[in-house]
Amino acid sequence: MPEVLKAPLAVEFPFTRSLSPVQSAFLTGLRERVILGVRTRDGRTLVPPVEYDPVTAEEIGELVHVGVTGTVTTWAWNHAPRRGQPLDTPFAWVLVKLDHADTALLHALDAPGPDAVRTGMRVRVRWAEERTGAITDIACFEPYDGRDSEVTVNAGEFEDPVHGIVAQARLDYTYSPGRAQTAYINALAERRAVGERCPSCRKVYVPPRGACPTCGVATAEQVEVGPSGTVTTFCIVNIKAKNLDIEVPYVYAHIALDGADLALHGRIGGIPYDQVRMGLRVEPVWTEGGGYPDHYRPTGEPDAEYDTYKELL
Ligand SMILES: [Zn+2]
């Protein structure tokens, strides 16, 4: 059996979010090198602040100034920092209970090694040189053996408050498509489309997932399908996607390859977008060097009868 494929996969997008008054004050405070907590009715101070008391669900908003020094309540050593983390050298993730706060804040501690970190150690904020109103305005924490910081009450009112942030969300995976799709991808490299047939209901799945979702049994018999197919349904795309060099409008379609019992997705080219129709016969146009179809284009055959693909919509 050929080796199952795997490859790195990154999913990333900028996540734009608005801020509540409490979070706006907290992040604007960081920009001004002030750390604000929020006080609950029973007198606890929560840092980072939230809009609702996590115990009573009561709305809260009384902001108080807490220290820029604090105590590590627990920690874990990060020996291999990843892209986008607070430090690019090994560091400790720490929960820090800032002076005058009752809850702990998660952040990074710059320390030479795990032997230099312990629960109960005193630390202080190291501010980022450039601050924009984000949690990264705290560059990290650093060990500290000086005096506790003085604090004053702060109403959380600043000029030019931050009302929204853009967080760069990114997830790194090692993706494995599994046995069935490995065979499918390897066949694509030879410009062939190979599905798998269910031993029970005889349906041919393309791309194969390794099992029939209807019968709940493994599929193993490989079946070559296509290369031509029929447009079963389609949509016209009018919004240009970032990083996708395709002029809009264009057509994205469900295409049932000949011999397949499931339609796959593909872009339709080689025909004006407003002439694409259900039943249109198409064939793949391969990318440079093969690998996968770039798009599908009309074969010039007569349209397929509706009855031949009505179960594949
Ligand atoms: Zn089945």
Tab-separated table of C-alpha atoms and ligand atoms in Angstrom:
chain	number	residue	atom	x	y	z
A	1	MET	CA	0.000	0.000	0.000
A	2	PRO	CA	1.427	3.427	-0.915
A	3	GLU	CA	2.403	5.802	1.847
A	4	VAL	CA	-0.425	7.995	3.141
A	5	LEU	CA	0.242	11.619	2.229
A	6	LYS	CA	0.639	14.428	4.704
A	7	ALA	CA	1.513	18.075	4.315
A	8	PRO	CA	1.651	21.263	6.361
A	9	LEU	CA	-1.524	23.322	6.204
A	10	ALA	CA	-2.036	26.819	7.606
A	11	VAL	CA	-5.439	28.403	8.043
A	12	GLU	CA	-5.124	32.105	8.730
A	13	PHE	CA	-7.314	35.152	8.569
A	14	PRO	CA	-7.491	38.586	10.166
A	15	PHE	CA	-10.243	38.589	12.785
A	16	THR	CA	-11.714	42.067	13.246
A	17	ARG	CA	-13.698	42.559	16.408
A	18	SER	CA	-15.239	45.474	18.233
A	19	LEU	CA	-14.638	46.058	21.919
A	20	SER	CA	-17.005	46.539	24.805
A	21	PRO	CA	-16.475	49.683	26.949
A	22	VAL	CA	-14.619	47.576	29.560
A	23	GLN	CA	-12.298	45.943	27.037
A	24	SER	CA	-11.817	49.249	25.228
A	25	ALA	CA	-10.638	50.836	28.503
A	26	PHE	CA	-8.379	47.857	29.277
A	27	LEU	CA	-6.626	47.888	25.900
A	28	THR	CA	-6.433	51.689	25.704
A	29	GLY	CA	-4.934	51.565	29.202
A	30	LEU	CA	-2.213	49.198	28.022
A	31	ARG	CA	-1.336	51.678	25.299
A	32	GLU	CA	-0.908	54.294	28.072
A	33	ARG	CA	1.033	51.826	30.266
A	34	VAL	CA	-1.795	51.454	32.766
A	35	ILE	CA	-3.410	48.137	33.704
A	36	LEU	CA	-7.088	48.219	34.582
A	37	GLY	CA	-9.174	45.594	36.281
A	38	VAL	CA	-12.894	45.561	36.907
A	39	ARG	CA	-14.450	45.357	40.359
A	40	THR	CA	-17.308	43.008	41.197
A	41	ARG	CA	-20.007	43.946	43.691
A	42	ASP	CA	-18.471	41.703	46.348
A	43	GLY	CA	-15.160	43.517	46.009
A	44	ARG	CA	-13.054	41.205	43.850
A	45	THR	CA	-10.900	42.723	41.109
A	46	LEU	CA	-10.804	40.784	37.843
A	47	VAL	CA	-7.848	41.153	35.450
A	48	PRO	CA	-8.187	40.958	32.508
A	49	PRO	CA	-11.530	42.686	33.008
A	50	VAL	CA	-14.818	41.263	31.734
A	51	GLU	CA	-18.242	42.829	31.314
A	52	TYR	CA	-20.147	40.339	33.416
A	53	ASP	CA	-19.395	38.851	36.836
A	54	PRO	CA	-18.536	35.209	36.062
A	55	VAL	CA	-20.172	34.112	39.344
A	56	THR	CA	-23.392	36.139	39.409
A	57	ALA	CA	-23.664	37.148	35.700
A	58	GLU	CA	-24.254	40.702	36.904
A	59	GLU	CA	-23.136	43.475	34.550
A	60	ILE	CA	-20.013	45.160	35.909
A	61	GLY	CA	-18.027	48.187	34.806
A	62	GLU	CA	-16.233	49.812	37.729
A	63	LEU	CA	-12.637	50.021	36.569
A	64	VAL	CA	-9.723	50.022	38.971
A	65	HIS	CA	-6.037	50.473	38.432
A	66	VAL	CA	-3.907	47.452	39.386
A	67	GLY	CA	-0.158	46.996	39.690
A	68	VAL	CA	2.348	46.417	36.905
A	69	THR	CA	4.092	44.046	39.303
A	70	GLY	CA	2.708	40.732	40.450
A	71	THR	CA	3.242	37.134	41.498
A	72	VAL	CA	3.435	34.017	39.334
A	73	THR	CA	0.674	31.608	40.388
A	74	THR	CA	1.624	28.834	37.950
A	75	TRP	CA	3.680	28.375	34.801
A	76	ALA	CA	4.780	26.079	31.984
A	77	TRP	CA	8.010	26.194	30.009
A	78	ASN	CA	7.731	26.724	26.263
A	79	HIS	CA	10.933	25.286	24.812
A	80	ALA	CA	10.000	25.841	21.161
A	81	PRO	CA	8.267	29.190	20.566
A	82	ARG	CA	6.101	29.356	17.496
A	83	ARG	CA	5.577	32.166	15.044
A	84	GLY	CA	3.513	35.011	16.495
A	85	GLN	CA	4.179	34.136	20.137
A	86	PRO	CA	5.349	36.926	22.466
A	87	LEU	CA	9.050	35.969	22.417
A	88	ASP	CA	11.114	34.166	19.814
A	89	THR	CA	13.450	32.594	22.388
A	90	PRO	CA	12.257	29.866	24.829
A	91	PHE	CA	10.143	31.378	27.595
A	92	ALA	CA	7.618	30.500	30.305
A	93	TRP	CA	3.887	30.841	29.947
A	94	VAL	CA	2.818	32.294	33.280
A	95	LEU	CA	-0.340	33.152	35.124
A	96	VAL	CA	0.449	36.404	36.927
A	97	LYS	CA	-1.695	37.766	39.722
A	98	LEU	CA	-0.955	41.469	39.492
A	99	ASP	CA	-0.774	43.384	42.753
A	100	HIS	CA	-4.286	44.470	43.822
A	101	ALA	CA	-5.934	41.964	41.483
A	102	ASP	CA	-7.759	38.791	42.550
A	103	THR	CA	-7.421	36.851	39.312
A	104	ALA	CA	-4.415	36.027	37.174
A	105	LEU	CA	-3.499	37.150	33.676
A	106	LEU	CA	-1.901	34.777	31.135
A	107	HIS	CA	1.269	36.063	29.517
A	108	ALA	CA	4.898	35.249	28.755
A	109	LEU	CA	7.831	35.500	31.152
A	110	ASP	CA	11.270	36.164	29.748
A	111	ALA	CA	13.609	33.922	31.746
A	112	PRO	CA	16.918	32.224	30.882
A	113	GLY	CA	15.549	28.728	31.525
A	114	PRO	CA	12.983	26.720	33.496
A	115	ASP	CA	15.314	26.659	36.523
A	116	ALA	CA	14.862	30.424	36.787
A	117	VAL	CA	11.052	30.175	37.097
A	118	ARG	CA	9.029	29.205	40.160
A	119	THR	CA	5.515	29.646	41.464
A	120	GLY	CA	5.469	32.589	43.818
A	121	MET	CA	8.241	34.522	42.095
A	122	ARG	CA	7.813	38.261	41.661
A	123	VAL	CA	7.591	39.708	38.174
A	124	ARG	CA	6.822	42.981	36.432
A	125	VAL	CA	5.550	44.092	33.074
A	126	ARG	CA	7.982	44.849	30.275
A	127	TRP	CA	6.135	47.246	27.979
A	128	ALA	CA	6.416	47.048	24.221
A	129	GLU	CA	8.194	50.034	22.698
A	130	GLU	CA	5.384	50.666	20.253
A	131	ARG	CA	1.925	50.275	21.742
A	132	THR	CA	-1.334	50.292	19.820
A	133	GLY	CA	-3.975	49.216	22.342
A	134	ALA	CA	-3.566	45.425	22.283
A	135	ILE	CA	-2.529	42.686	24.708
A	136	THR	CA	0.829	42.673	22.912
A	137	ASP	CA	1.468	46.148	24.380
A	138	ILE	CA	2.724	44.037	27.281
A	139	ALA	CA	5.814	42.631	25.534
A	140	CYS	CA	6.204	40.087	28.337
A	141	PHE	CA	6.904	39.870	32.065
A	142	GLU	CA	10.392	39.813	33.587
A	143	PRO	CA	11.705	38.762	37.000
A	144	TYR	CA	11.575	41.604	39.531
A	145	ASP	CA	12.671	41.939	43.139
A	146	GLY	CA	11.873	45.595	43.783
A	147	ARG	CA	8.961	47.285	45.533
A	148	ASP	CA	5.302	46.663	44.817
A	149	SER	CA	3.822	49.174	42.441
A	150	GLU	CA	1.644	52.003	43.721
A	151	VAL	CA	-1.797	52.214	42.217
A	152	THR	CA	-4.527	54.808	42.053
A	153	VAL	CA	-8.164	54.639	41.084
A	154	ASN	CA	-8.606	55.244	37.397
A	155	ALA	CA	-11.895	55.889	35.691
A	156	GLY	CA	-10.606	54.299	32.521
A	157	GLU	CA	-11.098	57.449	30.497
A	158	PHE	CA	-8.495	58.133	27.878
A	159	GLU	CA	-8.259	60.309	24.820
A	160	ASP	CA	-8.677	58.494	21.533
A	161	PRO	CA	-9.822	55.154	22.956
A	162	VAL	CA	-9.384	51.903	21.043
A	163	HIS	CA	-12.760	50.631	19.809
A	164	GLY	CA	-11.703	47.579	17.834
A	165	ILE	CA	-8.811	45.253	17.224
A	166	VAL	CA	-7.647	43.046	14.404
A	167	ALA	CA	-6.368	39.727	15.706
A	168	GLN	CA	-4.387	37.608	13.250
A	169	ALA	CA	-5.850	34.160	13.715
A	170	ARG	CA	-3.600	31.361	12.491
A	171	LEU	CA	-3.759	27.598	12.912
A	172	ASP	CA	-0.927	25.373	11.712
A	173	TYR	CA	-1.769	21.786	10.977
A	174	THR	CA	-0.089	18.730	9.628
A	175	TYR	CA	-2.896	17.511	7.435
A	176	SER	CA	-3.247	13.915	6.306
A	177	PRO	CA	-6.004	13.204	3.789
A	178	GLY	CA	-6.073	9.510	4.760
A	179	ARG	CA	-5.760	6.354	2.669
A	180	ALA	CA	-8.658	6.964	0.264
A	181	GLN	CA	-7.864	10.553	-0.621
A	182	THR	CA	-4.140	9.773	-0.860
A	183	ALA	CA	-5.006	7.377	-3.695
A	184	TYR	CA	-7.240	10.071	-5.222
A	185	ILE	CA	-4.498	12.716	-5.071
A	186	ASN	CA	-1.848	10.352	-6.419
A	187	ALA	CA	-4.124	9.553	-9.373
A	188	LEU	CA	-4.698	13.285	-10.015
A	189	ALA	CA	-0.923	13.616	-10.454
A	190	GLU	CA	-1.363	11.241	-13.436
A	191	ARG	CA	-4.380	13.283	-14.626
A	192	ARG	CA	-6.820	10.559	-13.655
A	193	ALA	CA	-9.857	10.769	-11.333
A	194	VAL	CA	-10.239	7.688	-9.138
A	195	GLY	CA	-13.134	7.143	-6.762
A	196	GLU	CA	-14.176	4.277	-4.534
A	197	ARG	CA	-17.281	2.107	-4.776
A	198	CYS	CA	-19.429	1.172	-1.787
A	199	PRO	CA	-19.660	-2.655	-1.590
A	200	SER	CA	-23.224	-2.369	-0.301
A	201	CYS	CA	-25.110	0.306	-2.272
A	202	ARG	CA	-22.612	0.341	-5.213
A	203	LYS	CA	-22.327	4.141	-5.215
A	204	VAL	CA	-19.010	5.541	-6.465
A	205	TYR	CA	-17.677	8.362	-4.305
A	206	VAL	CA	-15.408	10.973	-5.892
A	207	PRO	CA	-13.445	12.256	-4.085
A	208	PRO	CA	-13.506	9.154	-1.867
A	209	ARG	CA	-13.633	9.491	1.907
A	210	GLY	CA	-12.871	5.863	2.668
A	211	ALA	CA	-16.385	4.956	3.786
A	212	CYS	CA	-19.962	5.171	2.567
A	213	PRO	CA	-21.852	7.657	4.762
A	214	THR	CA	-25.178	5.977	3.930
A	215	CYS	CA	-24.217	2.351	4.576
A	216	GLY	CA	-21.483	2.958	7.159
A	217	VAL	CA	-19.071	0.513	5.546
A	218	ALA	CA	-15.535	0.936	4.246
A	219	THR	CA	-15.049	1.508	0.534
A	220	ALA	CA	-12.013	-0.076	-1.048
A	221	GLU	CA	-12.745	-0.926	-4.687
A	222	GLN	CA	-11.133	1.751	-6.823
A	223	VAL	CA	-13.008	2.984	-9.886
A	224	GLU	CA	-11.661	5.361	-12.509
A	225	VAL	CA	-14.217	8.004	-13.492
A	226	GLY	CA	-14.394	10.917	-15.909
A	227	PRO	CA	-12.471	12.671	-17.277
A	228	SER	CA	-15.615	14.434	-18.581
A	229	GLY	CA	-18.638	15.241	-16.490
A	230	THR	CA	-21.888	17.141	-16.252
A	231	VAL	CA	-22.649	20.409	-14.483
A	232	THR	CA	-25.438	19.489	-12.072
A	233	THR	CA	-25.819	22.890	-10.459
A	234	PHE	CA	-23.754	26.070	-10.201
A	235	CYS	CA	-23.474	29.572	-8.808
A	236	ILE	CA	-22.043	32.799	-10.194
A	237	VAL	CA	-19.361	34.282	-7.959
A	238	ASN	CA	-19.357	38.089	-7.900
A	239	ILE	CA	-17.092	38.740	-4.921
A	240	LYS	CA	-13.379	38.645	-5.515
A	241	ALA	CA	-11.563	36.531	-2.912
A	242	LYS	CA	-8.332	37.819	-1.435
A	243	ASN	CA	-5.242	36.008	-2.781
A	244	LEU	CA	-7.260	34.425	-5.571
A	245	ASP	CA	-6.291	35.677	-9.002
A	246	ILE	CA	-9.573	34.996	-10.802
A	247	GLU	CA	-11.598	37.754	-12.443
A	248	VAL	CA	-15.197	38.009	-11.290
A	249	PRO	CA	-17.845	37.118	-12.210
A	250	TYR	CA	-17.028	33.449	-12.668
A	251	VAL	CA	-18.933	30.210	-12.243
A	252	TYR	CA	-18.354	27.615	-9.558
A	253	ALA	CA	-20.191	24.380	-10.169
A	254	HIS	CA	-21.040	20.929	-8.935
A	255	ILE	CA	-19.724	18.537	-11.541
A	256	ALA	CA	-20.683	14.871	-11.681
A	257	LEU	CA	-17.823	13.103	-13.434
A	258	ASP	CA	-18.962	10.274	-15.696
A	259	GLY	CA	-19.292	7.145	-13.571
A	260	ALA	CA	-19.408	9.009	-10.234
A	261	ASP	CA	-22.402	9.051	-7.907
A	262	LEU	CA	-21.379	12.232	-6.138
A	263	ALA	CA	-20.671	15.654	-7.645
A	264	LEU	CA	-17.403	17.441	-6.918
A	265	HIS	CA	-16.709	21.180	-7.020
A	266	GLY	CA	-14.883	23.026	-9.739
A	267	ARG	CA	-14.627	26.319	-11.556
A	268	ILE	CA	-16.043	26.558	-15.073
A	269	GLY	CA	-14.016	28.416	-17.712
A	270	GLY	CA	-13.846	28.723	-21.465
A	271	ILE	CA	-17.455	29.936	-21.693
A	272	PRO	CA	-19.108	33.246	-20.738
A	273	TYR	CA	-20.391	32.984	-17.175
A	274	ASP	CA	-23.983	33.730	-18.218
A	275	GLN	CA	-24.045	30.799	-20.650
A	276	VAL	CA	-23.233	28.123	-18.093
A	277	ARG	CA	-26.243	25.866	-17.471
A	278	MET	CA	-27.314	22.692	-15.722
A	279	GLY	CA	-26.499	19.701	-17.906
A	280	LEU	CA	-23.494	21.380	-19.569
A	281	ARG	CA	-20.877	18.774	-20.492
A	282	VAL	CA	-17.361	19.719	-19.298
A	283	GLU	CA	-13.825	18.328	-19.138
A	284	PRO	CA	-10.880	19.218	-16.903
A	285	VAL	CA	-8.155	21.695	-17.860
A	286	TRP	CA	-5.082	20.694	-15.882
A	287	THR	CA	-2.682	22.986	-14.106
A	288	GLU	CA	0.866	23.264	-15.406
A	289	GLY	CA	2.439	19.882	-14.746
A	290	GLY	CA	-0.857	18.294	-13.694
A	291	GLY	CA	-1.670	17.826	-10.023
A	292	TYR	CA	-5.264	18.972	-10.146
A	293	PRO	CA	-7.760	20.483	-12.590
A	294	ASP	CA	-7.438	24.270	-12.710
A	295	HIS	CA	-10.962	24.473	-14.079
A	296	TYR	CA	-13.404	22.646	-16.339
A	297	ARG	CA	-14.383	23.756	-19.854
A	298	PRO	CA	-17.199	22.751	-22.212
A	299	THR	CA	-16.565	19.632	-24.292
A	300	GLY	CA	-18.922	20.762	-27.074
A	301	GLU	CA	-21.152	17.694	-26.622
A	302	PRO	CA	-24.950	18.131	-26.401
A	303	ASP	CA	-26.213	18.876	-22.883
A	304	ALA	CA	-27.005	15.893	-20.658
A	305	GLU	CA	-30.651	15.023	-20.096
A	306	TYR	CA	-31.919	16.120	-16.676
A	307	ASP	CA	-32.929	12.548	-15.786
A	308	THR	CA	-29.272	11.430	-16.082
A	309	TYR	CA	-28.066	13.698	-13.269
A	310	LYS	CA	-31.150	14.597	-11.223
A	311	GLU	CA	-30.016	12.321	-8.377
A	312	LEU	CA	-26.647	14.109	-8.234
A	313	LEU	CA	-27.752	17.685	-7.568
B	1	ZN	ZN	-23.222	2.536	0.488
